[in-house]
Amino acid sequence: MNAHTKVNNHTPGDSTEAQGDGSAMQTEKSETALDGAALHQALAIATAEEREDILRETVRTQLADVLAPTTVDDDSNFLENGLTSLTALELTRNLMTLTDVEIPLVAILEYPTPTQLGHYLAEAYAAVNSGDGATA
């Protein structure tokens, strides 16, 4: 990102995000208190590509919190990592709280990886915040 804003306790694209032990993706609950202010600030100044990266990392971080201690890759399938209907609901609720974007629960099945869901969220976020009143 241009401003190198830290989101989810690290800068998107930094070398710590792909550690094999998953430590970069596992955060303390207190650090992810679901306050979307920092996320909104980062998204507001980000380009479309950076916004997608930020949201992909947000999905990964929230998924790792829900499925702890599972390591989550960009292309990890949610269901193959053990996501259940209850944890899918928790993940969706957390992401909606952080982004202020309405996310239908079926989006977890339609976009079953952090990369795909991050892309979906970036488009939905842009539509919601474009002022045209569109929702995802």
PDB file of C-alpha atoms in Angstrom:
ATOM      1  CA  MET A   1       0.000   0.000   0.000  1.00  0.00           C
ATOM      2  CA  ASN A   2       1.118   3.498  -0.612  1.00  0.00           C
ATOM      3  CA  ALA A   3       0.752   4.540   3.006  1.00  0.00           C
ATOM      4  CA  HIS A   4       1.948   1.145   4.289  1.00  0.00           C
ATOM      5  CA  THR A   5      -0.999   1.058   6.616  1.00  0.00           C
ATOM      6  CA  LYS A   6      -1.012  -1.989   8.830  1.00  0.00           C
ATOM      7  CA  VAL A   7      -4.235  -3.937   8.788  1.00  0.00           C
ATOM      8  CA  ASN A   8      -4.787  -7.075  10.812  1.00  0.00           C
ATOM      9  CA  ASN A   9      -1.425  -6.630  12.508  1.00  0.00           C
ATOM     10  CA  HIS A  10       0.680  -6.637   9.314  1.00  0.00           C
ATOM     11  CA  THR A  11       1.149  -4.864   6.027  1.00  0.00           C
ATOM     12  CA  PRO A  12      -0.386  -6.712   3.040  1.00  0.00           C
ATOM     13  CA  GLY A  13       2.366  -8.306   0.996  1.00  0.00           C
ATOM     14  CA  ASP A  14       4.884  -8.417   3.822  1.00  0.00           C
ATOM     15  CA  SER A  15       7.077 -11.475   4.125  1.00  0.00           C
ATOM     16  CA  THR A  16       5.462 -12.676   7.355  1.00  0.00           C
ATOM     17  CA  GLU A  17       2.090 -13.479   5.857  1.00  0.00           C
ATOM     18  CA  ALA A  18       3.075 -16.812   4.349  1.00  0.00           C
ATOM     19  CA  GLN A  19       4.912 -18.376   7.265  1.00  0.00           C
ATOM     20  CA  GLY A  20       4.444 -22.093   7.388  1.00  0.00           C
ATOM     21  CA  ASP A  21       3.513 -22.068  11.051  1.00  0.00           C
ATOM     22  CA  GLY A  22       0.599 -19.713  10.436  1.00  0.00           C
ATOM     23  CA  SER A  23       1.747 -17.299  13.132  1.00  0.00           C
ATOM     24  CA  ALA A  24       1.181 -14.288  10.914  1.00  0.00           C
ATOM     25  CA  MET A  25      -2.451 -15.248  10.447  1.00  0.00           C
ATOM     26  CA  GLN A  26      -3.264 -16.097  14.048  1.00  0.00           C
ATOM     27  CA  THR A  27      -3.935 -13.041  16.146  1.00  0.00           C
ATOM     28  CA  GLU A  28      -5.134 -12.475  19.655  1.00  0.00           C
ATOM     29  CA  LYS A  29      -8.866 -11.850  19.955  1.00  0.00           C
ATOM     30  CA  SER A  30      -8.066  -8.522  21.626  1.00  0.00           C
ATOM     31  CA  GLU A  31      -6.178  -7.419  18.499  1.00  0.00           C
ATOM     32  CA  THR A  32      -9.127  -8.264  16.287  1.00  0.00           C
ATOM     33  CA  ALA A  33     -11.766  -6.590  18.414  1.00  0.00           C
ATOM     34  CA  LEU A  34     -13.823  -6.172  15.244  1.00  0.00           C
ATOM     35  CA  ASP A  35     -13.324  -2.428  15.094  1.00  0.00           C
ATOM     36  CA  GLY A  36     -13.423  -1.674  11.411  1.00  0.00           C
ATOM     37  CA  ALA A  37     -12.165   1.928  11.737  1.00  0.00           C
ATOM     38  CA  ALA A  38      -8.560   1.094  10.784  1.00  0.00           C
ATOM     39  CA  LEU A  39      -9.777  -1.165   7.992  1.00  0.00           C
ATOM     40  CA  HIS A  40     -12.074   1.531   6.588  1.00  0.00           C
ATOM     41  CA  GLN A  41      -9.250   4.055   6.762  1.00  0.00           C
ATOM     42  CA  ALA A  42      -6.902   1.730   4.874  1.00  0.00           C
ATOM     43  CA  LEU A  43      -9.566   0.883   2.283  1.00  0.00           C
ATOM     44  CA  ALA A  44     -10.374   4.555   1.721  1.00  0.00           C
ATOM     45  CA  ILE A  45      -6.842   5.372   0.582  1.00  0.00           C
ATOM     46  CA  ALA A  46      -6.163   2.106  -1.253  1.00  0.00           C
ATOM     47  CA  THR A  47      -6.245   1.494  -4.972  1.00  0.00           C
ATOM     48  CA  ALA A  48      -8.638  -1.178  -6.244  1.00  0.00           C
ATOM     49  CA  GLU A  49      -5.821  -3.766  -6.293  1.00  0.00           C
ATOM     50  CA  GLU A  50      -4.642  -2.820  -2.803  1.00  0.00           C
ATOM     51  CA  ARG A  51      -8.235  -2.926  -1.536  1.00  0.00           C
ATOM     52  CA  GLU A  52      -8.564  -6.490  -2.793  1.00  0.00           C
ATOM     53  CA  ASP A  53      -5.277  -7.444  -1.084  1.00  0.00           C
ATOM     54  CA  ILE A  54      -6.387  -5.855   2.187  1.00  0.00           C
ATOM     55  CA  LEU A  55      -9.741  -7.622   2.115  1.00  0.00           C
ATOM     56  CA  ARG A  56      -8.138 -10.974   1.215  1.00  0.00           C
ATOM     57  CA  GLU A  57      -5.856 -10.594   4.234  1.00  0.00           C
ATOM     58  CA  THR A  58      -8.846  -9.628   6.371  1.00  0.00           C
ATOM     59  CA  VAL A  59     -10.644 -12.801   5.263  1.00  0.00           C
ATOM     60  CA  ARG A  60      -7.543 -14.885   6.042  1.00  0.00           C
ATOM     61  CA  THR A  61      -7.127 -13.311   9.471  1.00  0.00           C
ATOM     62  CA  GLN A  62     -10.773 -13.725  10.416  1.00  0.00           C
ATOM     63  CA  LEU A  63     -10.827 -17.308   9.110  1.00  0.00           C
ATOM     64  CA  ALA A  64      -7.689 -18.142  11.096  1.00  0.00           C
ATOM     65  CA  ASP A  65      -9.339 -16.691  14.218  1.00  0.00           C
ATOM     66  CA  VAL A  66     -12.488 -18.751  13.656  1.00  0.00           C
ATOM     67  CA  LEU A  67     -10.609 -21.969  12.841  1.00  0.00           C
ATOM     68  CA  ALA A  68      -7.617 -21.472  15.159  1.00  0.00           C
ATOM     69  CA  PRO A  69      -5.023 -22.990  15.068  1.00  0.00           C
ATOM     70  CA  THR A  70      -5.444 -23.678  11.330  1.00  0.00           C
ATOM     71  CA  THR A  71      -3.001 -22.125   8.849  1.00  0.00           C
ATOM     72  CA  VAL A  72      -4.833 -20.421   6.001  1.00  0.00           C
ATOM     73  CA  ASP A  73      -3.431 -19.848   2.499  1.00  0.00           C
ATOM     74  CA  ASP A  74      -4.851 -17.481  -0.114  1.00  0.00           C
ATOM     75  CA  ASP A  75      -6.291 -20.421  -2.027  1.00  0.00           C
ATOM     76  CA  SER A  76      -7.330 -22.572   0.940  1.00  0.00           C
ATOM     77  CA  ASN A  77     -10.854 -23.856   0.578  1.00  0.00           C
ATOM     78  CA  PHE A  78     -12.949 -22.867   3.588  1.00  0.00           C
ATOM     79  CA  LEU A  79     -14.788 -26.182   3.837  1.00  0.00           C
ATOM     80  CA  GLU A  80     -11.643 -28.257   3.388  1.00  0.00           C
ATOM     81  CA  ASN A  81     -10.130 -26.331   6.316  1.00  0.00           C
ATOM     82  CA  GLY A  82     -12.988 -27.367   8.581  1.00  0.00           C
ATOM     83  CA  LEU A  83     -15.402 -24.470   8.287  1.00  0.00           C
ATOM     84  CA  THR A  84     -18.850 -25.557   9.477  1.00  0.00           C
ATOM     85  CA  SER A  85     -22.201 -23.817   9.165  1.00  0.00           C
ATOM     86  CA  LEU A  86     -21.722 -22.307  12.619  1.00  0.00           C
ATOM     87  CA  THR A  87     -18.183 -21.061  11.951  1.00  0.00           C
ATOM     88  CA  ALA A  88     -19.262 -19.820   8.500  1.00  0.00           C
ATOM     89  CA  LEU A  89     -21.901 -17.733  10.232  1.00  0.00           C
ATOM     90  CA  GLU A  90     -19.295 -16.389  12.653  1.00  0.00           C
ATOM     91  CA  LEU A  91     -16.880 -15.588   9.804  1.00  0.00           C
ATOM     92  CA  THR A  92     -19.586 -13.823   7.811  1.00  0.00           C
ATOM     93  CA  ARG A  93     -20.768 -11.845  10.843  1.00  0.00           C
ATOM     94  CA  ASN A  94     -17.195 -10.756  11.660  1.00  0.00           C
ATOM     95  CA  LEU A  95     -16.526  -9.671   8.076  1.00  0.00           C
ATOM     96  CA  MET A  96     -19.801  -7.730   7.919  1.00  0.00           C
ATOM     97  CA  THR A  97     -18.945  -5.975  11.190  1.00  0.00           C
ATOM     98  CA  LEU A  98     -15.507  -5.003   9.904  1.00  0.00           C
ATOM     99  CA  THR A  99     -16.495  -3.930   6.393  1.00  0.00           C
ATOM    100  CA  ASP A 100     -20.081  -2.678   6.823  1.00  0.00           C
ATOM    101  CA  VAL A 101     -20.889  -4.723   3.715  1.00  0.00           C
ATOM    102  CA  GLU A 102     -23.866  -7.098   3.771  1.00  0.00           C
ATOM    103  CA  ILE A 103     -22.531 -10.574   2.973  1.00  0.00           C
ATOM    104  CA  PRO A 104     -25.008 -13.354   2.251  1.00  0.00           C
ATOM    105  CA  LEU A 105     -24.022 -16.607   3.947  1.00  0.00           C
ATOM    106  CA  VAL A 106     -24.085 -18.330   0.546  1.00  0.00           C
ATOM    107  CA  ALA A 107     -21.075 -16.162  -0.440  1.00  0.00           C
ATOM    108  CA  ILE A 108     -18.914 -18.551   1.599  1.00  0.00           C
ATOM    109  CA  LEU A 109     -19.897 -21.352  -0.794  1.00  0.00           C
ATOM    110  CA  GLU A 110     -19.811 -19.242  -3.948  1.00  0.00           C
ATOM    111  CA  TYR A 111     -16.412 -17.727  -3.112  1.00  0.00           C
ATOM    112  CA  PRO A 112     -14.776 -20.548  -1.095  1.00  0.00           C
ATOM    113  CA  THR A 113     -11.223 -19.189  -0.736  1.00  0.00           C
ATOM    114  CA  PRO A 114      -9.747 -16.020   0.790  1.00  0.00           C
ATOM    115  CA  THR A 115      -8.687 -14.862  -2.686  1.00  0.00           C
ATOM    116  CA  GLN A 116     -12.166 -15.313  -4.146  1.00  0.00           C
ATOM    117  CA  LEU A 117     -14.026 -13.901  -1.141  1.00  0.00           C
ATOM    118  CA  GLY A 118     -11.562 -10.992  -0.919  1.00  0.00           C
ATOM    119  CA  HIS A 119     -12.262 -10.164  -4.565  1.00  0.00           C
ATOM    120  CA  TYR A 120     -16.014 -10.363  -3.945  1.00  0.00           C
ATOM    121  CA  LEU A 121     -15.717  -8.125  -0.872  1.00  0.00           C
ATOM    122  CA  ALA A 122     -13.598  -5.573  -2.748  1.00  0.00           C
ATOM    123  CA  GLU A 123     -16.263  -5.286  -5.449  1.00  0.00           C
ATOM    124  CA  ALA A 124     -19.087  -5.172  -2.900  1.00  0.00           C
ATOM    125  CA  TYR A 125     -17.245  -2.584  -0.803  1.00  0.00           C
ATOM    126  CA  ALA A 126     -16.658  -0.412  -3.865  1.00  0.00           C
ATOM    127  CA  ALA A 127     -20.338  -0.656  -4.844  1.00  0.00           C
ATOM    128  CA  VAL A 128     -21.565   0.199  -1.347  1.00  0.00           C
ATOM    129  CA  ASN A 129     -19.155   3.110  -0.993  1.00  0.00           C
ATOM    130  CA  SER A 130     -19.575   4.518  -4.511  1.00  0.00           C
ATOM    131  CA  GLY A 131     -22.681   6.383  -3.456  1.00  0.00           C
ATOM    132  CA  ASP A 132     -24.958   4.624  -5.915  1.00  0.00           C
ATOM    133  CA  GLY A 133     -26.664   2.717  -3.101  1.00  0.00           C
ATOM    134  CA  ALA A 134     -25.885  -0.700  -4.625  1.00  0.00           C
ATOM    135  CA  THR A 135     -25.417  -3.610  -2.261  1.00  0.00           C
ATOM    136  CA  ALA A 136     -23.753  -6.955  -2.687  1.00  0.00           C
TER     137      ALA A 136
END
